[in-house]
Short mmCIF file of C-alpha atoms in Angstrom, two decimals:
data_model
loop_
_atom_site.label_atom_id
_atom_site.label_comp_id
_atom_site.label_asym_id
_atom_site.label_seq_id
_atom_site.Cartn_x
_atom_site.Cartn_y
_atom_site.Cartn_z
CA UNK A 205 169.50 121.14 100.26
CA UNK A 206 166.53 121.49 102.46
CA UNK A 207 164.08 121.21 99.50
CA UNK A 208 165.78 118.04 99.18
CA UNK A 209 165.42 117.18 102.51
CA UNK A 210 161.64 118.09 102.51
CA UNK A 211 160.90 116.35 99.07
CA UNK A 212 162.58 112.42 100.47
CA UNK A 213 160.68 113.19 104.12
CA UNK A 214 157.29 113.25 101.69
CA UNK A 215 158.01 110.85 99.92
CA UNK A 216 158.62 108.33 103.42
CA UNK A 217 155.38 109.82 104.72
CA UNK A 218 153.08 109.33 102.02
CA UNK A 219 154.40 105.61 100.74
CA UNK A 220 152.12 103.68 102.55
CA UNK A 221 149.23 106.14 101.88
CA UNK A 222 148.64 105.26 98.55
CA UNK A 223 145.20 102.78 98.62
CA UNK A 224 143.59 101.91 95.13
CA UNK A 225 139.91 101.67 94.33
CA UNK A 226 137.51 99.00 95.02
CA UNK A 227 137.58 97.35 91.60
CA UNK A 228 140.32 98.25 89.04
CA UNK A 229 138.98 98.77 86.11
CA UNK A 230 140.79 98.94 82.93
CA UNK A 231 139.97 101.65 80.59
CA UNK A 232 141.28 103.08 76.81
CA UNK A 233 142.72 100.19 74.17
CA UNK A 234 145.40 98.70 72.87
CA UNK A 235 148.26 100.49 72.82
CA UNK A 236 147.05 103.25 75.47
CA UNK A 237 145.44 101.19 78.12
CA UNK A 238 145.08 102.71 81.67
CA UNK A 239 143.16 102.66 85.23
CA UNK A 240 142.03 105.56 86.90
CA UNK A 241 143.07 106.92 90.75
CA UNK A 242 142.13 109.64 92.88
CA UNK A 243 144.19 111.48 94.33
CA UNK A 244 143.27 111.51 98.28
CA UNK A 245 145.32 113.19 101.33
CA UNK A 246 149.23 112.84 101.54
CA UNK A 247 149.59 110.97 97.94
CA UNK A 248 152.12 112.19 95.48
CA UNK A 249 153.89 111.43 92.51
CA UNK A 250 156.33 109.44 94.52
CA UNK A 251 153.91 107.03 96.27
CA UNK A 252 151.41 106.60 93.84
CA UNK A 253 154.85 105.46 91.60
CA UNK A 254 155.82 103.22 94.24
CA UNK A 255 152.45 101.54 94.42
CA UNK A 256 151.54 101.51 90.93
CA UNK A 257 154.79 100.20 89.43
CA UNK A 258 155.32 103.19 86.91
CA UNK A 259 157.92 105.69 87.02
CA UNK A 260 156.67 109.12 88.35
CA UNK A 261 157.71 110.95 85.46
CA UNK A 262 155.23 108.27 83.34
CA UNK A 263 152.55 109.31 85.41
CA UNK A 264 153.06 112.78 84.90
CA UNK A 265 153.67 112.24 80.96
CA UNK A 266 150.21 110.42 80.84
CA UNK A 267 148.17 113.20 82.81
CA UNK A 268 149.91 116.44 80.57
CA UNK A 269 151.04 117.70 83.84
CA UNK A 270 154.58 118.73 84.76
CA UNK A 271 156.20 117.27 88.68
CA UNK A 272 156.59 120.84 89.77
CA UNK A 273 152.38 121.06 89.32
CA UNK A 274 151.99 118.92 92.24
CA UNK A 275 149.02 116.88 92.56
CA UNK A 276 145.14 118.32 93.82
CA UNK A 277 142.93 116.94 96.27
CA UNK A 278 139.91 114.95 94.49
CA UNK A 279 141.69 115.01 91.01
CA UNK A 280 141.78 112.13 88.68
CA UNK A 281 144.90 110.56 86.97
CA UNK A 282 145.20 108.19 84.63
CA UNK A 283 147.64 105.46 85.64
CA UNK A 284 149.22 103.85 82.60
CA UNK A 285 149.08 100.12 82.15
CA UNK A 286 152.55 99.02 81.17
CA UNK A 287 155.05 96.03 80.61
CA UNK A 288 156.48 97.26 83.62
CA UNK A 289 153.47 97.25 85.98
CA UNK A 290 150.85 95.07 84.09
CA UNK A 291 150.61 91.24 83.02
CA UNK A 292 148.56 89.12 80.98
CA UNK A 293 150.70 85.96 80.91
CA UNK A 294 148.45 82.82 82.22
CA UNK A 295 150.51 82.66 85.39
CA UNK A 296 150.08 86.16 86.29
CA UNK A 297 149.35 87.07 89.93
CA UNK A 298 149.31 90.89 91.61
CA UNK A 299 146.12 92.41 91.31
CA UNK A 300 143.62 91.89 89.53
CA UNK A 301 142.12 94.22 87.03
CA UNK A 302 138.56 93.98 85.52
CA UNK A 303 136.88 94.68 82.55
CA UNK A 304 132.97 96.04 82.67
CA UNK A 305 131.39 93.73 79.50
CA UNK A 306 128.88 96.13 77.25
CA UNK A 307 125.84 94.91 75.38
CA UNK A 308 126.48 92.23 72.78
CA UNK A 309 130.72 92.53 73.51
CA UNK A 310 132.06 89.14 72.25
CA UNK A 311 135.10 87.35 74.36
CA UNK A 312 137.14 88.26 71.03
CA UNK A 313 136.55 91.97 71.28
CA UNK A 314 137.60 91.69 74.84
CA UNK A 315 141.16 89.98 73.63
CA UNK A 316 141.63 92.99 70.59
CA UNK A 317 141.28 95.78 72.93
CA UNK A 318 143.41 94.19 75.52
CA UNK A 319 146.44 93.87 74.08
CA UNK A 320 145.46 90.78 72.18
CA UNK A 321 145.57 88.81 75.35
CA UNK A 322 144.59 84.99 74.56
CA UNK A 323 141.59 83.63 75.03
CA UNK A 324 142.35 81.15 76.72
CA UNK A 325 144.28 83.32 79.55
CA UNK A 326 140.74 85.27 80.20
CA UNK A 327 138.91 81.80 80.42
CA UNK A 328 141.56 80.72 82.92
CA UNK A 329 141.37 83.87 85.25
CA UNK A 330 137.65 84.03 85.59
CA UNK A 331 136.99 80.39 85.84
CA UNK A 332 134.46 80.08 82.46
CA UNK A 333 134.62 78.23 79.63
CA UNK A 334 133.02 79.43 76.04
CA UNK A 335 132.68 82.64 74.96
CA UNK A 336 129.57 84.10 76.36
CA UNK A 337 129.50 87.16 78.08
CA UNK A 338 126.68 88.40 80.37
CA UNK A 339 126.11 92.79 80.04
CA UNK A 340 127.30 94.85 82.74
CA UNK A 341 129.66 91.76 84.73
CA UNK A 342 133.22 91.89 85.35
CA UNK A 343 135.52 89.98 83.91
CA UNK A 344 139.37 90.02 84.85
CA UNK A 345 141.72 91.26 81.63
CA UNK A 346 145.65 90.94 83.22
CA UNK A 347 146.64 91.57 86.56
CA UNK A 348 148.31 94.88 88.20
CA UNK A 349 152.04 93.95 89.53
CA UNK A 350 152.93 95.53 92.90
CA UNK A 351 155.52 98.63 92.83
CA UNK A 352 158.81 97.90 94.27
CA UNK A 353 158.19 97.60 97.92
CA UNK A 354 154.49 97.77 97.68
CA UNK A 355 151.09 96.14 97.08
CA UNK A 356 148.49 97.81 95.55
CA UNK A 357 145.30 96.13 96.21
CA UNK A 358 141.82 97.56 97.39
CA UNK A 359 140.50 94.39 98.30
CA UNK A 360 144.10 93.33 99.72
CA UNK A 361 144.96 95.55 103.04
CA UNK A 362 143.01 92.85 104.77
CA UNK A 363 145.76 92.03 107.44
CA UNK A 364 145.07 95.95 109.19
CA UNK A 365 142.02 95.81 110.68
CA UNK A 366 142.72 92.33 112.89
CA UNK A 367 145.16 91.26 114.49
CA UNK A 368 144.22 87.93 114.45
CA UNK A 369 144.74 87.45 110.74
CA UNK A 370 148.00 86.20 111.07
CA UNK A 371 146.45 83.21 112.73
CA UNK A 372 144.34 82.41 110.16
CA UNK A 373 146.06 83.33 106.89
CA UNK A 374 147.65 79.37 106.85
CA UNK A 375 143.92 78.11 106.62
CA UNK A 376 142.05 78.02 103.83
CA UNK A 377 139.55 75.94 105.90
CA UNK A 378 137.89 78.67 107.35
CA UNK A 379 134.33 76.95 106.49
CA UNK A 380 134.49 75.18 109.27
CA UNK A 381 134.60 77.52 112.21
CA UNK A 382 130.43 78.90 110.36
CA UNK A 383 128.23 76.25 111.91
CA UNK A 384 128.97 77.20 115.41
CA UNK A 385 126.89 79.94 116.42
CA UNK A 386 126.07 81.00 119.49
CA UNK A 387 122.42 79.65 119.37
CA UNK A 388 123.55 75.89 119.07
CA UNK A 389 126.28 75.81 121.52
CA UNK A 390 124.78 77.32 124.11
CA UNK A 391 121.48 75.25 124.62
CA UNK A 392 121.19 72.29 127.04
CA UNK A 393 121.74 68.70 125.27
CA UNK A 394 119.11 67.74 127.39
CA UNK A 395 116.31 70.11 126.31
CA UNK A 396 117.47 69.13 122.92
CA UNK A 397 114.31 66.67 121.68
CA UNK A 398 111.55 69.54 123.67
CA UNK A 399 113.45 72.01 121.33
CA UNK A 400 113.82 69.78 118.41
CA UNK A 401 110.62 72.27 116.53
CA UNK A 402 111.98 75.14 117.05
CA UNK A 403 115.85 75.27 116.75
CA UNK A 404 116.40 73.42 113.11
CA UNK A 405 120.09 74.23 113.36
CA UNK A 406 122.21 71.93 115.78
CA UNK A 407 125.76 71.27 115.51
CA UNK A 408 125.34 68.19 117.94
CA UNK A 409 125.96 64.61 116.00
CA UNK A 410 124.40 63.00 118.58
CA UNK A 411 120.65 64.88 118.56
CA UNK A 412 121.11 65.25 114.20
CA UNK A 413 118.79 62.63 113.75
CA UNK A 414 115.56 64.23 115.71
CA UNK A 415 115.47 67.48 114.40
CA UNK A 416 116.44 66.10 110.58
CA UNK A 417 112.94 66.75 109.53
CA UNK A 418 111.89 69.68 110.54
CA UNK A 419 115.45 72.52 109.26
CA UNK A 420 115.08 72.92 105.84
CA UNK A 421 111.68 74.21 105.27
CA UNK A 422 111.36 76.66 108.50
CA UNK A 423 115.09 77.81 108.79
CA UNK A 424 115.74 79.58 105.55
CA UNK A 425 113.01 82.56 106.76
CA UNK A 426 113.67 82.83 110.11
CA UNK A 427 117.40 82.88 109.40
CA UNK A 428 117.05 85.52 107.05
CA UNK A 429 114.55 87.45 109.67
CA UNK A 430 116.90 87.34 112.60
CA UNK A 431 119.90 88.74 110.10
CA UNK A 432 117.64 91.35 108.91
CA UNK A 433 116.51 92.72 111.64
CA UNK A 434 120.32 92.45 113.31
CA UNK A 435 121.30 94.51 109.85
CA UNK A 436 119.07 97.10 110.26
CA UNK A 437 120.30 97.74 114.22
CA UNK A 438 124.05 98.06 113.22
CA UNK A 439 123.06 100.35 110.23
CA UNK A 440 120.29 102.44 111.71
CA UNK A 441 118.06 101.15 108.74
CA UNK A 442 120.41 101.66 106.10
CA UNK A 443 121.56 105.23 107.24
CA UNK A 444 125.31 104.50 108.46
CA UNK A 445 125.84 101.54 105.84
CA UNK A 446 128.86 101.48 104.20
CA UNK A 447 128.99 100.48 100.64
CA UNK A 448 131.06 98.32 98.58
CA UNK A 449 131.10 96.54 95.31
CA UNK A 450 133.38 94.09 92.91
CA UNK A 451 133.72 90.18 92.87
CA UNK A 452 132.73 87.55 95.46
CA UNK A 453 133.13 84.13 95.43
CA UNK A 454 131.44 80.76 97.69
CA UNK A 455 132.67 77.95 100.27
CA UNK A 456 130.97 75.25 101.40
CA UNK A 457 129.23 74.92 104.75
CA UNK A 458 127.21 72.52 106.80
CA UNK A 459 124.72 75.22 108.00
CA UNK A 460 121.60 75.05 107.34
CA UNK A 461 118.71 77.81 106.79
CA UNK A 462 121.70 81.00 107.45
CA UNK A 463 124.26 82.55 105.33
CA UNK A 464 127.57 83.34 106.67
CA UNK A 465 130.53 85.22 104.86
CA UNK A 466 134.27 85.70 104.72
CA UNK A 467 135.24 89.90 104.66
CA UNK A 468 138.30 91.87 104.85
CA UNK A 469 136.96 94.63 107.08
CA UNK A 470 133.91 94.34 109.02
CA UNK A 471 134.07 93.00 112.24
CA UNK A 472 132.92 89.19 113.31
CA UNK A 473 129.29 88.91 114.23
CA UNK A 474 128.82 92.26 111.34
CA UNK A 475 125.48 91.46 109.33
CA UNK A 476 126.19 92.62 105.71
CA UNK A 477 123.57 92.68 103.04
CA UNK A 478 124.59 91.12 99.43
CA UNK A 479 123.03 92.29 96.44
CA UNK A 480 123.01 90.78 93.10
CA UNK A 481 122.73 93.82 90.93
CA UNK A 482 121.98 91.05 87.33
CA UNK A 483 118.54 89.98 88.98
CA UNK A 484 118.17 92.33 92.32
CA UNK A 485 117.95 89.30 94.86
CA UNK A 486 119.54 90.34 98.07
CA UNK A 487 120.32 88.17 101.17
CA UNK A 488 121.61 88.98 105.05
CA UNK A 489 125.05 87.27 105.90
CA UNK A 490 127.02 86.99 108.81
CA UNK A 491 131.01 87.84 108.81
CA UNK A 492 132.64 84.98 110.57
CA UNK A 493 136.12 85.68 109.74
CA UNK A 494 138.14 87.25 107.08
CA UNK A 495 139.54 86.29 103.70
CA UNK A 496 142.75 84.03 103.54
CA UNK A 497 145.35 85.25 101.74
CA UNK A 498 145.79 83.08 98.53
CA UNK A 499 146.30 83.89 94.90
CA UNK A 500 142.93 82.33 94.16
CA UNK A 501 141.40 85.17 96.67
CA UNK A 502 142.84 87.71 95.43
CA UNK A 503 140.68 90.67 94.10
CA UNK A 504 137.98 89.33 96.08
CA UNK A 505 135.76 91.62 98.36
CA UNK A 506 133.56 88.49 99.36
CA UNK A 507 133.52 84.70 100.45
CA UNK A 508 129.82 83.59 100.81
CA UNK A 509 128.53 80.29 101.96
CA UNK A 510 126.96 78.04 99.05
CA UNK A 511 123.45 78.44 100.15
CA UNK A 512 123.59 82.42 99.95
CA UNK A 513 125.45 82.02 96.69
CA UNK A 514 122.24 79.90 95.67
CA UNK A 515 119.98 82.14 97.24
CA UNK A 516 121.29 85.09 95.43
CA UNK A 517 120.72 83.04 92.15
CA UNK A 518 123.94 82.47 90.55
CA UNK A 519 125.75 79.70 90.00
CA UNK A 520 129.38 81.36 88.36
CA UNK A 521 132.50 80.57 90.39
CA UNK A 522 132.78 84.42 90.11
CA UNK A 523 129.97 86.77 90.28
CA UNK A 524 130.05 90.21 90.61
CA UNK A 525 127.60 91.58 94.12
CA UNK A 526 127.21 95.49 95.94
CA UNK A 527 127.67 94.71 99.60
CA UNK A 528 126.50 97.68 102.40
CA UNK A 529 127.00 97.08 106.25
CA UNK A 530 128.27 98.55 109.33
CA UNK A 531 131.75 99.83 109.61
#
């Protein structure tokens, strides 16, 4: 009785503990297909079940390990992909699991070891036509569907960390709210034409003609200065940066010569540094708010303004970037 007792107070405990990686990444083939977990602090066989979607007893099956074992600290399972917790219809929606494309892999290979998913579906999900692949990107295969009362999503616990999510999860016009930094809002309209030179970036319709000239050559590096050197305050150079990677996407902003971003985590004003791991560019944007929740965001550890997109040299509706900033 009190084992009992013990084993459904566990289970309550550790249910919302259960947090997947960054990136889920599908491994094995067709029929034996899988992602991979480790086991942190408080998880079990009941809540990793309950966020997964697969009986505990599967779980157990797949690792050759008996529920009387237990689970260790730091140890990693393999976390069958099922009809039960794993879709590849075209309307699928949960979360989103990737593929890491190898030297010369064709679009076809992709579908074989997949479960034969159509071609078509994989086009759909990653926003591509054709059948060119590019080594080393991501591409999503099916998507993971939550466990009964739960989510599993790395990039999705965005809601935690601000309260003022709620707010903002109706609007997927977040854009809007980039252009006004604190530089432009706070200078005098008056001074506006002696500053016209040296502030390229005004959100003012009235003064837009005077300094039209003068933004796009200068602003880009001073921009990217001013972020830099902000990036390498919060971080201590680098030393307390936290890292991240997996798929970003772009919106479209009026400002001019900065990059601003959309993030689950970091705080508003944070200066996080995007890398583009295909070509090594790098850029400095700042986080003005988070990521709304909408299918087409989910998965997503990134919204970047179109002129860092451009800056970091891609031009996929999807491209996969290591982020590293303050936390």
């Amino acid at each position: 009785m009190v084992k009992s007792i013990l084993s459904i107070a566990l289970f309550g405990l550790s249910a919302g503990v259960v947090k997947a990686q960054d990136t889920l990444l599908v491994q094995g083939t067709t029929p034996a297909l899988y992602i991979s977990h480790v086991v942190k602090k408080g998880e079990n066989f009941y809540s990793l079940s309950r966020a997964y979607g697969v009986p505990p007893k599967e779980i157990a099956a797949a690792n050759k390990i008996t529920m009387d074992h237990g689970l260790q600290l730091g140890h990693q399972l393999h976390i069958p992909l099922t009809n039960a917790n794993f879709s590849q219809k075209a309307d699928a929606s949960g979360t989103p699991v990737y593929h890491k494309v190898s030297e010369k892999e064709t679009l076809y290979r992709v579908s074989v070891n997949y479960n034969k998913v159509p071609l078509d579906n994989i086009r759909q999900w990653n926003s591509f036509q054709g059948d060119g692949l590019k080594k080393d990107s991501y591409i999503i295969v099916g998507y993971l569907k939550g466990g009964s009362g739960a989510t599993v999503a790395a990039p999705a616990p965005a809601p935690a960390p601000r309260k003022e999510v709620v707010k903002n999860e109706p609007k997927e016009q977040t854009p809007p709210a980039e252009p006004v930094t604190p530089p432009a809002t706070e200078a005098p309209r008056k001074e506006v034409k002696k500053e016209a030179e040296a502030r390229p970036v005004t959100d003012t319709p009235e003064t837009a003609p005077a300094p039209a000239p003068a933004p796009k050559p200068a602003a880009p590096v001073v921009a990217s200065g001013d972020f830099e050197k902000l990036y390498d305050q919060q971080t201590s150079g680098g030393k307390k940066a936290t890292t991240e990677k997996g798929p970003g996407t772009w919106f479209k902003s009026n400002a001019v010569g900065k990059y601003y971003a959309l993030h689950n985590t970091a705080a508003r004003g944070t200066i996080i540094k995007v890398t583009n791991p295909l070509n090594g560019k790098a850029i400095y944007a700042k986080v003005l708010d988070v990521i709304p929740q909408m299918k087409s965001n989910a998965g997503l550890i990134i919204k970047l303004s179109d002129g860092a997109m451009q800056a970091l040299g891609t031009t996929d509706a999807r491209f996969y970037c290591e982020l590293s900033y303050d936390n």
